[in-house]
Every structure is written in C-alpha cells, then in structure tokens.
Amino acid sequence: MNPSLPASLDAALGELLGDGWLTDADARRRYGEDNSRRFALADAVALPRTREQVQAIVRACREHGVPIVARGSGTSSTGAAIPYSGGVAVSFERMNRILRIEAGDRYAVVEPGVLNGELQAALAPHGLFWAPDPASADVSTIGGNLACNAGGPHAVKYGTSRDNVLGLQAVTGTGDLIACGSVTTKDATGYDLTHLLVGSEGTLGLIVEATLRLLPRPPRRASLRALYHDVTQAAAAVSRVMAQPVAPAMLEFMDRACIRLAREVGGADIPDAGALLMIEVDGEQETLPHALEAVAAAAAGDGLIALDEAPDEIARERLWAARKSLSPALRTIADGKINEDVVVPVSRIPDLVGGVERLAVEFDLPIVAFGHAGNGNLHVNILYDPQDPAQTARARAALPRLFELTLSLGGTLSGEHGIGVAKRDFMPQAFSPATLAAMHAIKRALDPDGILNPGKVLPP
C-alpha cells in the first residue's frame, strides 16, 4: 500500500482489480512518464479489464477526492498523461479487444487499448483501413489517438481521429457511462458529444469503447519527391498543390536539417537541398497517372531542383521510414528539444516558415521544421542544450514567440499533439475569456469535482 492513498480506497480497488491494482514504486514510476520526458509519481496504477471496473474506479476516486489520469501507451509529447496531482493512473492496456468489424457497413467497434497498428492489420484482409496514422501508430493506442485527436500524414485527404469516429462510450467524472453517436455515417440527433470528447485528453471522460469509421483501402498509390532550393519556395509549392482539384493523400515537408537527418540517420537516398516535399496520390489504376500529373505540375515552379517519382514501393517505404525517424533523430543535434505542432492556413505556410527561420537567427538556436504541410500542420522543433542555462532560457523565450507568430497568421496551437500541460498556459492567447469560460462550464458538467486529468488543457 502507498500511504498517500486512503486505506479504504486502496482496499476497495485492490479487491476489485486484483493483480490490476499496482502500488509498488516501480509501477508508479513507469506509469508516471510519457514521451514528453516529463515525470510525476502516481499514487497507484489501475489496469481495468471492463467498463464496469472503470466506472467503479471513478466512483471510488470521486468519493475520496482522488485524481485520475487515463493512459494509453504514453506516446504523448505534451505531458497529457503525467499524474502531476498524484492519484490513480488508469492504463487501458488490458482493454485491448477489437469487439467487431462490420465490413459491409464499414465500421469497427474497439476497446481503447487496441494499438493503431494492430487494428490496421486486422482490417487489411477486409480491404479497409482506419484513416488516422500517426508516426507512433505501431505503439499508440486508439484511445490515446482519440484523446488527442491524432492525425498523421494521410489526414490531408482522409481527416484526423475526430473525422473518423462515429460513436463513443465513456465514463464521466461522476462514474456514469454515457453513449454518444451511432453506427451510421449521418446523425443529426442531439448534441454532438462524440466529437466533443475526441481531443479532450481525458479531462471530460474516460473512453471505454469506440465505433470507428472505416474506409476502403486505395488499390494503387504513387509518390513524388520534390527538392527545392529553400524552404520558402517549397512552402509556396504546398499552396499550389493544395489549390488544384486533386487532393494528395499525403503532403509532407522537410527543411534542410531534416533532409540531412533523413539521409544520415534514416538511410534515405536524398541529395542535398534546402527543402523537400513528399507527395503521395492514391486511387484507381486508370485515374492515378492523371492525378500524379496534376500534382506534379503544381509542385513544379520557382526554386525546384528535381521532381522524381518513387520507382517502386520499396523506395517509397524507405523514404517514409526516414521521415518517421526524424523526431527521435533530432536528439542527435541537441539533447533538448521543444516539439510543437502548430497549424496555419495552407496559404500562410510561407509566412510561418519564414518567421521560424527569423526566430532561429534571433535566438541563435537550431529550429527545424517538418510535418504535414498539406494541412498547414508543421512540427517546429526548437533545439538546445539543457545543460546550458543560456540556451535553455533562449529556447523558452522563443516558444511564446512561435505561438504569437502562429496565431497572428490565423493559426492555432496544435494540430494533433493536443495541449496537455505544455501549451495550457498559452490557451488565453488563442481563445477569448468567454470561450474559455464555456470550456470550463463543459468541464464542470461532465467532471463536477475536477478529478479527471486535473491541470491539463484549460488554464486555471
């Protein structure tokens, strides 16, 4: 037993969960960290197997005023899964069943602990897929994807998690089970609680079941690699590609530093250039060449060095594998990084990229950018040496300037990582007091005692 917990709560949840109730120091530490490299100790860890157990956990914690932090596999980069207030970390790793796949109606019903990659493998024999495909798909859970409204490179054509969920069952902060949405793709019945819960980072309810919208797997796809002299010219090409009628299935951006990392760390065969676009189109065999031609024409223009089609699937996969390796590879440049996923309208990408370059000069720090350019969603990474107080101070000072730049361009603070604690204090810059008050009112309605993931998303 952890003495920080009320004895009656410890006894009740120990009896309820058996070996799924952990209070030893090692477990509390393992479940107290995530990919943000932040850390705090939970008082206990709960591993429920059923929604009824989740309800019992919430009711018991509410009775004792003990906070709850829901967890998937801990891939959050914003500290959303860190138990800063102690309490109980609820991991959904044992609620990992694909309950059913209805191929004819194109939906699947899953528990929150199912891994994204496992779901995709189960859907493949049916010729279907679930659109969200974050770089962490092999290890991130569906519940975590939904909690943060994860996207991925194919969101430019197929949408994020919020666009690909039909219904949810969730346990609110009172321990009540609510069901929202349906199995149909059209639903105009009542308030849209489904899409309210998606992206709420476990602050409004704990998702215990999700009904997901599935799509037919495209029969063919082709990829282009476009190299440019500088990032501004590449960003202008993004605007041109997105302005023409053919929707790319993927449109990814890398700056010069990322190209070097993709080559040296990821093993990609990429010549030196100021910027790179990875463009994918998909569709039927008969129409694919025309789509590829239209996208290639839009990508051509000022500053283009080379425009090449990936010769085969192996080359395409190798280039994408190099892209996925970028985030961890950035630590070869510096031990410290602030990884932000800001979003601007596509037409303002050149202004965002130019502004980021000026910030790098002003603060004398490497700032590299890559990401989902087709959505205007760039991952801006401020790199610094955490052992150097001067660099650390400059990095922290550059962050609000990045957000100020993004908001001035009509953008927003996050496209897929969420807010967590990393961006919480910048929310008043993005929303008016009245809008934040409405969000707080929703929080109180679903979690009246504030026990669900306290201190996340909304500023106090």
mmCIF file of N, CA and C in Angstrom, residues 123-236:
data_model
loop_
_atom_site.group_PDB
_atom_site.id
_atom_site.type_symbol
_atom_site.label_atom_id
_atom_site.label_comp_id
_atom_site.label_asym_id
_atom_site.label_seq_id
_atom_site.Cartn_x
_atom_site.Cartn_y
_atom_site.Cartn_z
ATOM 1 N N LEU A 123 -7.819 -5.021 -40.188
ATOM 2 C CA LEU A 123 -8.701 -4.508 -41.230
ATOM 3 C C LEU A 123 -8.226 -4.845 -42.633
ATOM 4 N N ALA A 124 -6.924 -5.073 -42.797
ATOM 5 C CA ALA A 124 -6.350 -5.283 -44.129
ATOM 6 C C ALA A 124 -7.034 -6.406 -44.911
ATOM 7 N N PRO A 125 -7.316 -7.575 -44.309
ATOM 8 C CA PRO A 125 -7.979 -8.635 -45.088
ATOM 9 C C PRO A 125 -9.356 -8.247 -45.611
ATOM 10 N N HIS A 126 -9.976 -7.240 -44.991
ATOM 11 C CA HIS A 126 -11.285 -6.765 -45.438
ATOM 12 C C HIS A 126 -11.165 -5.675 -46.497
ATOM 13 N N GLY A 127 -9.923 -5.298 -46.857
ATOM 14 C CA GLY A 127 -9.727 -4.217 -47.806
ATOM 15 C C GLY A 127 -10.080 -2.856 -47.251
ATOM 16 N N LEU A 128 -9.990 -2.710 -45.915
ATOM 17 C CA LEU A 128 -10.370 -1.469 -45.252
ATOM 18 C C LEU A 128 -9.214 -0.927 -44.419
ATOM 19 N N PHE A 129 -9.317 0.333 -44.003
ATOM 20 C CA PHE A 129 -8.347 0.907 -43.080
ATOM 21 C C PHE A 129 -9.012 1.998 -42.257
ATOM 22 N N TRP A 130 -8.402 2.292 -41.094
ATOM 23 C CA TRP A 130 -8.807 3.448 -40.290
ATOM 24 C C TRP A 130 -7.839 4.563 -40.613
ATOM 25 N N ALA A 131 -8.351 5.728 -40.976
ATOM 26 C CA ALA A 131 -7.521 6.764 -41.593
ATOM 27 C C ALA A 131 -6.401 7.316 -40.715
ATOM 28 N N PRO A 132 -6.623 7.604 -39.415
ATOM 29 C CA PRO A 132 -5.522 8.198 -38.641
ATOM 30 C C PRO A 132 -4.304 7.283 -38.598
ATOM 31 N N ASP A 133 -3.163 7.834 -38.955
ATOM 32 C CA ASP A 133 -1.929 7.035 -38.990
ATOM 33 C C ASP A 133 -0.755 7.851 -38.456
ATOM 34 N N PRO A 134 -0.771 8.177 -37.159
ATOM 35 C CA PRO A 134 0.358 8.939 -36.599
ATOM 36 C C PRO A 134 1.652 8.150 -36.722
ATOM 37 N N ALA A 135 2.776 8.853 -36.625
ATOM 38 C CA ALA A 135 4.079 8.184 -36.724
ATOM 39 C C ALA A 135 4.243 7.107 -35.660
ATOM 40 N N SER A 136 3.512 7.242 -34.559
ATOM 41 C CA SER A 136 3.581 6.278 -33.462
ATOM 42 C C SER A 136 2.562 5.151 -33.602
ATOM 43 N N ALA A 137 2.013 4.937 -34.800
ATOM 44 C CA ALA A 137 0.893 4.007 -34.981
ATOM 45 C C ALA A 137 1.188 2.605 -34.457
ATOM 46 N N ASP A 138 2.415 2.156 -34.547
ATOM 47 C CA ASP A 138 2.731 0.792 -34.101
ATOM 48 C C ASP A 138 2.633 0.636 -32.590
ATOM 49 N N VAL A 139 2.739 1.750 -31.858
ATOM 50 C CA VAL A 139 2.734 1.654 -30.396
ATOM 51 C C VAL A 139 1.652 2.486 -29.728
ATOM 52 N N SER A 140 1.015 3.391 -30.450
ATOM 53 C CA SER A 140 -0.010 4.235 -29.824
ATOM 54 C C SER A 140 -1.360 3.536 -29.873
ATOM 55 N N THR A 141 -2.202 3.817 -28.875
ATOM 56 C CA THR A 141 -3.497 3.163 -28.763
ATOM 57 C C THR A 141 -4.597 3.990 -29.416
ATOM 58 N N ILE A 142 -5.689 3.314 -29.762
ATOM 59 C CA ILE A 142 -6.840 4.018 -30.323
ATOM 60 C C ILE A 142 -7.383 5.019 -29.312
ATOM 61 N N GLY A 143 -7.451 4.622 -28.034
ATOM 62 C CA GLY A 143 -7.929 5.553 -27.014
ATOM 63 C C GLY A 143 -7.072 6.797 -26.938
ATOM 64 N N GLY A 144 -5.747 6.626 -27.000
ATOM 65 C CA GLY A 144 -4.847 7.771 -26.988
ATOM 66 C C GLY A 144 -4.988 8.609 -28.244
ATOM 67 N N ASN A 145 -5.137 7.948 -29.411
ATOM 68 C CA ASN A 145 -5.360 8.685 -30.660
ATOM 69 C C ASN A 145 -6.593 9.569 -30.559
ATOM 70 N N LEU A 146 -7.671 8.999 -30.003
ATOM 71 C CA LEU A 146 -8.913 9.760 -29.881
ATOM 72 C C LEU A 146 -8.786 10.865 -28.843
ATOM 73 N N ALA A 147 -8.120 10.582 -27.739
ATOM 74 C CA ALA A 147 -7.994 11.573 -26.670
ATOM 75 C C ALA A 147 -7.283 12.825 -27.152
ATOM 76 N N CYS A 148 -6.325 12.664 -28.057
ATOM 77 C CA CYS A 148 -5.550 13.815 -28.539
ATOM 78 C C CYS A 148 -5.922 14.230 -29.957
ATOM 79 N N ASN A 149 -6.939 13.582 -30.532
ATOM 80 C CA ASN A 149 -7.324 13.852 -31.921
ATOM 81 C C ASN A 149 -6.122 13.713 -32.850
ATOM 82 N N ALA A 150 -5.454 12.573 -32.751
ATOM 83 C CA ALA A 150 -4.264 12.318 -33.564
ATOM 84 C C ALA A 150 -4.615 12.326 -35.046
ATOM 85 N N GLY A 151 -3.616 12.635 -35.844
ATOM 86 C CA GLY A 151 -3.815 12.667 -37.288
ATOM 87 C C GLY A 151 -2.824 11.771 -37.990
ATOM 88 N N GLY A 152 -1.770 12.375 -38.533
ATOM 89 C CA GLY A 152 -0.799 11.626 -39.312
ATOM 90 C C GLY A 152 -0.738 12.160 -40.723
ATOM 91 N N PRO A 153 0.138 11.623 -41.543
ATOM 92 C CA PRO A 153 0.353 12.184 -42.880
ATOM 93 C C PRO A 153 -0.847 12.083 -43.811
ATOM 94 N N HIS A 154 -1.687 11.062 -43.637
ATOM 95 C CA HIS A 154 -2.819 10.912 -44.552
ATOM 96 C C HIS A 154 -4.041 11.728 -44.137
ATOM 97 N N ALA A 155 -3.918 12.499 -43.057
ATOM 98 C CA ALA A 155 -5.031 13.356 -42.638
ATOM 99 C C ALA A 155 -5.348 14.418 -43.676
ATOM 100 N N VAL A 156 -4.404 14.759 -44.531
ATOM 101 C CA VAL A 156 -4.639 15.796 -45.528
ATOM 102 C C VAL A 156 -5.793 15.398 -46.450
ATOM 103 N N LYS A 157 -5.977 14.112 -46.702
ATOM 104 C CA LYS A 157 -7.079 13.647 -47.552
ATOM 105 C C LYS A 157 -8.201 13.002 -46.747
ATOM 106 N N TYR A 158 -7.836 12.278 -45.687
ATOM 107 C CA TYR A 158 -8.816 11.429 -45.008
ATOM 108 C C TYR A 158 -9.237 11.930 -43.629
ATOM 109 N N GLY A 159 -8.600 12.981 -43.126
ATOM 110 C CA GLY A 159 -9.031 13.559 -41.872
ATOM 111 C C GLY A 159 -8.324 12.976 -40.659
ATOM 112 N N THR A 160 -8.567 13.600 -39.507
ATOM 113 C CA THR A 160 -7.960 13.198 -38.241
ATOM 114 C C THR A 160 -8.879 12.210 -37.518
ATOM 115 N N SER A 161 -8.539 11.886 -36.277
ATOM 116 C CA SER A 161 -9.364 10.958 -35.498
ATOM 117 C C SER A 161 -10.802 11.456 -35.386
ATOM 118 N N ARG A 162 -10.963 12.744 -35.155
ATOM 119 C CA ARG A 162 -12.308 13.306 -34.980
ATOM 120 C C ARG A 162 -13.174 13.086 -36.220
ATOM 121 N N ASP A 163 -12.567 13.070 -37.388
ATOM 122 C CA ASP A 163 -13.313 12.892 -38.632
ATOM 123 C C ASP A 163 -13.623 11.423 -38.920
ATOM 124 N N ASN A 164 -13.069 10.522 -38.120
ATOM 125 C CA ASN A 164 -13.189 9.100 -38.424
ATOM 126 C C ASN A 164 -13.693 8.277 -37.249
ATOM 127 N N VAL A 165 -14.487 8.912 -36.395
ATOM 128 C CA VAL A 165 -15.140 8.211 -35.296
ATOM 129 C C VAL A 165 -16.642 8.466 -35.394
ATOM 130 N N LEU A 166 -17.420 7.403 -35.223
ATOM 131 C CA LEU A 166 -18.875 7.506 -35.328
ATOM 132 C C LEU A 166 -19.551 7.602 -33.967
ATOM 133 N N GLY A 167 -18.979 6.949 -32.965
ATOM 134 C CA GLY A 167 -19.609 6.959 -31.658
ATOM 135 C C GLY A 167 -18.646 6.543 -30.573
ATOM 136 N N LEU A 168 -18.976 6.878 -29.341
ATOM 137 C CA LEU A 168 -18.128 6.551 -28.189
ATOM 138 C C LEU A 168 -18.986 6.129 -27.016
ATOM 139 N N GLN A 169 -18.397 5.323 -26.150
ATOM 140 C CA GLN A 169 -18.914 5.124 -24.810
ATOM 141 C C GLN A 169 -17.821 5.584 -23.855
ATOM 142 N N ALA A 170 -18.195 6.383 -22.883
ATOM 143 C CA ALA A 170 -17.204 6.973 -21.983
ATOM 144 C C ALA A 170 -17.771 7.072 -20.581
ATOM 145 N N VAL A 171 -16.861 7.044 -19.606
ATOM 146 C CA VAL A 171 -17.227 7.191 -18.197
ATOM 147 C C VAL A 171 -16.882 8.612 -17.774
ATOM 148 N N THR A 172 -17.869 9.348 -17.300
ATOM 149 C CA THR A 172 -17.651 10.737 -16.899
ATOM 150 C C THR A 172 -17.035 10.788 -15.501
ATOM 151 N N GLY A 173 -16.786 12.013 -15.047
ATOM 152 C CA GLY A 173 -16.193 12.195 -13.729
ATOM 153 C C GLY A 173 -17.111 11.848 -12.579
ATOM 154 N N THR A 174 -18.373 11.559 -12.873
ATOM 155 C CA THR A 174 -19.301 11.099 -11.840
ATOM 156 C C THR A 174 -19.398 9.577 -11.795
ATOM 157 N N GLY A 175 -18.709 8.908 -12.728
ATOM 158 C CA GLY A 175 -18.791 7.453 -12.810
ATOM 159 C C GLY A 175 -19.931 6.964 -13.673
ATOM 160 N N ASP A 176 -20.642 7.866 -14.328
ATOM 161 C CA ASP A 176 -21.737 7.472 -15.203
ATOM 162 C C ASP A 176 -21.196 7.069 -16.581
ATOM 163 N N LEU A 177 -21.837 6.084 -17.194
ATOM 164 C CA LEU A 177 -21.480 5.660 -18.545
ATOM 165 C C LEU A 177 -22.383 6.381 -19.527
ATOM 166 N N ILE A 178 -21.791 7.123 -20.450
ATOM 167 C CA ILE A 178 -22.586 7.787 -21.479
ATOM 168 C C ILE A 178 -22.258 7.179 -22.829
ATOM 169 N N ALA A 179 -23.263 7.087 -23.689
ATOM 170 C CA ALA A 179 -23.099 6.585 -25.053
ATOM 171 C C ALA A 179 -23.511 7.691 -26.004
ATOM 172 N N CYS A 180 -22.668 8.006 -26.955
ATOM 173 C CA CYS A 180 -22.967 9.082 -27.895
ATOM 174 C C CYS A 180 -22.593 8.646 -29.303
ATOM 175 N N GLY A 181 -23.247 9.259 -30.275
ATOM 176 C CA GLY A 181 -23.029 8.871 -31.654
ATOM 177 C C GLY A 181 -23.823 7.628 -32.010
ATOM 178 N N SER A 182 -23.459 7.016 -33.142
ATOM 179 C CA SER A 182 -24.181 5.845 -33.624
ATOM 180 C C SER A 182 -23.273 5.064 -34.561
ATOM 181 N N VAL A 183 -23.828 4.050 -35.228
ATOM 182 C CA VAL A 183 -23.037 3.294 -36.202
ATOM 183 C C VAL A 183 -23.284 3.800 -37.613
ATOM 184 N N THR A 184 -24.062 4.870 -37.756
ATOM 185 C CA THR A 184 -24.355 5.420 -39.077
ATOM 186 C C THR A 184 -23.429 6.587 -39.383
ATOM 187 N N THR A 185 -23.222 6.844 -40.666
ATOM 188 C CA THR A 185 -22.330 7.941 -41.063
ATOM 189 C C THR A 185 -23.053 9.283 -41.092
ATOM 190 N N LYS A 186 -24.373 9.279 -40.979
ATOM 191 C CA LYS A 186 -25.143 10.522 -40.841
ATOM 192 C C LYS A 186 -25.918 10.449 -39.537
ATOM 193 N N ASP A 187 -25.840 11.536 -38.757
ATOM 194 C CA ASP A 187 -26.512 11.539 -37.461
ATOM 195 C C ASP A 187 -26.701 12.988 -37.029
ATOM 196 N N ALA A 188 -27.935 13.441 -37.004
ATOM 197 C CA ALA A 188 -28.241 14.819 -36.594
ATOM 198 C C ALA A 188 -29.114 14.798 -35.350
ATOM 199 N N THR A 189 -28.811 13.878 -34.427
ATOM 200 C CA THR A 189 -29.653 13.653 -33.266
ATOM 201 C C THR A 189 -28.976 14.187 -32.010
ATOM 202 N N GLY A 190 -29.458 15.286 -31.491
ATOM 203 C CA GLY A 190 -28.947 15.804 -30.232
ATOM 204 C C GLY A 190 -27.594 16.473 -30.364
ATOM 205 N N TYR A 191 -27.025 16.813 -29.214
ATOM 206 C CA TYR A 191 -25.707 17.441 -29.184
ATOM 207 C C TYR A 191 -24.636 16.446 -29.615
ATOM 208 N N ASP A 192 -23.601 16.957 -30.251
ATOM 209 C CA ASP A 192 -22.529 16.104 -30.774
ATOM 210 C C ASP A 192 -21.480 15.874 -29.683
ATOM 211 N N LEU A 193 -21.819 15.032 -28.722
ATOM 212 C CA LEU A 193 -20.893 14.744 -27.630
ATOM 213 C C LEU A 193 -19.696 13.927 -28.094
ATOM 214 N N THR A 194 -19.887 13.133 -29.149
ATOM 215 C CA THR A 194 -18.788 12.294 -29.651
ATOM 216 C C THR A 194 -17.579 13.151 -29.981
ATOM 217 N N HIS A 195 -17.803 14.174 -30.782
ATOM 218 C CA HIS A 195 -16.677 14.982 -31.237
ATOM 219 C C HIS A 195 -16.213 15.972 -30.183
ATOM 220 N N LEU A 196 -17.021 16.187 -29.161
ATOM 221 C CA LEU A 196 -16.565 16.964 -28.005
ATOM 222 C C LEU A 196 -15.546 16.163 -27.197
ATOM 223 N N LEU A 197 -15.815 14.878 -27.005
ATOM 224 C CA LEU A 197 -14.911 14.039 -26.223
ATOM 225 C C LEU A 197 -13.591 13.800 -26.942
ATOM 226 N N VAL A 198 -13.641 13.666 -28.275
ATOM 227 C CA VAL A 198 -12.403 13.463 -29.039
ATOM 228 C C VAL A 198 -11.552 14.728 -28.934
ATOM 229 N N GLY A 199 -10.324 14.571 -28.512
ATOM 230 C CA GLY A 199 -9.433 15.707 -28.338
ATOM 231 C C GLY A 199 -9.484 16.333 -26.962
ATOM 232 N N SER A 200 -10.316 15.797 -26.047
ATOM 233 C CA SER A 200 -10.435 16.396 -24.714
ATOM 234 C C SER A 200 -9.393 15.861 -23.736
ATOM 235 N N GLU A 201 -8.534 14.952 -24.178
ATOM 236 C CA GLU A 201 -7.361 14.497 -23.411
ATOM 237 C C GLU A 201 -7.723 13.925 -22.045
ATOM 238 N N GLY A 202 -8.843 13.208 -21.981
ATOM 239 C CA GLY A 202 -9.225 12.563 -20.729
ATOM 240 C C GLY A 202 -9.683 13.506 -19.643
ATOM 241 N N THR A 203 -10.008 14.741 -19.987
ATOM 242 C CA THR A 203 -10.456 15.708 -18.983
ATOM 243 C C THR A 203 -11.972 15.713 -18.808
ATOM 244 N N LEU A 204 -12.696 15.123 -19.767
ATOM 245 C CA LEU A 204 -14.156 15.118 -19.703
ATOM 246 C C LEU A 204 -14.723 13.724 -19.457
ATOM 247 N N GLY A 205 -13.994 12.702 -19.838
ATOM 248 C CA GLY A 205 -14.465 11.335 -19.669
ATOM 249 C C GLY A 205 -13.392 10.357 -20.080
ATOM 250 N N LEU A 206 -13.532 9.107 -19.621
ATOM 251 C CA LEU A 206 -12.604 8.044 -19.969
ATOM 252 C C LEU A 206 -13.269 7.172 -21.033
ATOM 253 N N ILE A 207 -12.720 7.177 -22.232
ATOM 254 C CA ILE A 207 -13.296 6.402 -23.336
ATOM 255 C C ILE A 207 -13.107 4.910 -23.063
ATOM 256 N N VAL A 208 -14.207 4.154 -23.105
ATOM 257 C CA VAL A 208 -14.133 2.713 -22.861
ATOM 258 C C VAL A 208 -14.519 1.903 -24.091
ATOM 259 N N GLU A 209 -15.064 2.560 -25.106
ATOM 260 C CA GLU A 209 -15.398 1.873 -26.357
ATOM 261 C C GLU A 209 -15.527 2.912 -27.453
ATOM 262 N N ALA A 210 -15.084 2.559 -28.660
ATOM 263 C CA ALA A 210 -15.160 3.493 -29.780
ATOM 264 C C ALA A 210 -15.678 2.774 -31.015
ATOM 265 N N THR A 211 -16.589 3.423 -31.718
ATOM 266 C CA THR A 211 -17.070 2.941 -33.007
ATOM 267 C C THR A 211 -16.410 3.800 -34.078
ATOM 268 N N LEU A 212 -15.603 3.172 -34.902
ATOM 269 C CA LEU A 212 -14.735 3.891 -35.828
ATOM 270 C C LEU A 212 -15.225 3.769 -37.265
ATOM 271 N N ARG A 213 -15.142 4.860 -37.973
ATOM 272 C CA ARG A 213 -15.495 4.895 -39.393
ATOM 273 C C ARG A 213 -14.335 4.334 -40.209
ATOM 274 N N LEU A 214 -14.628 3.371 -41.059
ATOM 275 C CA LEU A 214 -13.597 2.726 -41.875
ATOM 276 C C LEU A 214 -13.728 3.155 -43.333
ATOM 277 N N LEU A 215 -12.628 3.076 -44.054
ATOM 278 C CA LEU A 215 -12.590 3.470 -45.458
ATOM 279 C C LEU A 215 -12.001 2.341 -46.304
ATOM 280 N N PRO A 216 -12.392 2.262 -47.584
ATOM 281 C CA PRO A 216 -11.781 1.262 -48.469
ATOM 282 C C PRO A 216 -10.309 1.587 -48.709
ATOM 283 N N ARG A 217 -9.491 0.565 -48.677
ATOM 284 C CA ARG A 217 -8.071 0.774 -48.932
ATOM 285 C C ARG A 217 -7.857 1.089 -50.410
ATOM 286 N N PRO A 218 -7.182 2.186 -50.734
ATOM 287 C CA PRO A 218 -6.977 2.534 -52.146
ATOM 288 C C PRO A 218 -6.196 1.435 -52.875
ATOM 289 N N PRO A 219 -6.621 1.071 -54.083
ATOM 290 C CA PRO A 219 -5.939 -0.021 -54.785
ATOM 291 C C PRO A 219 -4.524 0.312 -55.248
ATOM 292 N N ARG A 220 -4.275 1.581 -55.565
ATOM 293 C CA ARG A 220 -2.948 1.965 -56.068
ATOM 294 C C ARG A 220 -2.519 3.278 -55.431
ATOM 295 N N ARG A 221 -1.221 3.482 -55.339
ATOM 296 C CA ARG A 221 -0.686 4.755 -54.882
ATOM 297 C C ARG A 221 0.661 4.998 -55.541
ATOM 298 N N ALA A 222 1.007 6.253 -55.639
ATOM 299 C CA ALA A 222 2.278 6.646 -56.234
ATOM 300 C C ALA A 222 2.818 7.839 -55.473
ATOM 301 N N SER A 223 4.148 7.977 -55.485
ATOM 302 C CA SER A 223 4.782 9.032 -54.695
ATOM 303 C C SER A 223 5.723 9.873 -55.548
ATOM 304 N N LEU A 224 5.769 11.154 -55.199
ATOM 305 C CA LEU A 224 6.707 12.091 -55.802
ATOM 306 C C LEU A 224 7.614 12.663 -54.725
ATOM 307 N N ARG A 225 8.852 12.944 -55.107
ATOM 308 C CA ARG A 225 9.786 13.639 -54.231
ATOM 309 C C ARG A 225 10.226 14.910 -54.948
ATOM 310 N N ALA A 226 9.934 16.049 -54.329
ATOM 311 C CA ALA A 226 10.287 17.331 -54.926
ATOM 312 C C ALA A 226 11.316 18.032 -54.052
ATOM 313 N N LEU A 227 12.436 18.438 -54.647
ATOM 314 C CA LEU A 227 13.506 19.137 -53.944
ATOM 315 C C LEU A 227 13.544 20.593 -54.383
ATOM 316 N N TYR A 228 13.767 21.490 -53.410
ATOM 317 C CA TYR A 228 13.756 22.927 -53.684
ATOM 318 C C TYR A 228 15.009 23.582 -53.112
ATOM 319 N N HIS A 229 15.305 24.765 -53.642
ATOM 320 C CA HIS A 229 16.485 25.491 -53.169
ATOM 321 C C HIS A 229 16.311 25.971 -51.735
ATOM 322 N N ASP A 230 15.092 26.393 -51.360
ATOM 323 C CA ASP A 230 14.905 26.875 -49.998
ATOM 324 C C ASP A 230 13.482 26.574 -49.516
ATOM 325 N N VAL A 231 13.275 26.775 -48.233
ATOM 326 C CA VAL A 231 12.004 26.389 -47.620
ATOM 327 C C VAL A 231 10.845 27.281 -48.084
ATOM 328 N N THR A 232 11.119 28.530 -48.375
ATOM 329 C CA THR A 232 10.050 29.427 -48.809
ATOM 330 C C THR A 232 9.486 28.980 -50.147
ATOM 331 N N GLN A 233 10.372 28.554 -51.063
ATOM 332 C CA GLN A 233 9.906 28.071 -52.360
ATOM 333 C C GLN A 233 9.118 26.765 -52.221
ATOM 334 N N ALA A 234 9.560 25.893 -51.306
ATOM 335 C CA ALA A 234 8.819 24.649 -51.072
ATOM 336 C C ALA A 234 7.454 24.943 -50.466
ATOM 337 N N ALA A 235 7.410 25.894 -49.536
ATOM 338 C CA ALA A 235 6.147 26.246 -48.909
ATOM 339 C C ALA A 235 5.173 26.831 -49.925
ATOM 340 N N ALA A 236 5.693 27.617 -50.853
ATOM 341 C CA ALA A 236 4.833 28.155 -51.915
ATOM 342 C C ALA A 236 4.294 27.027 -52.787
#
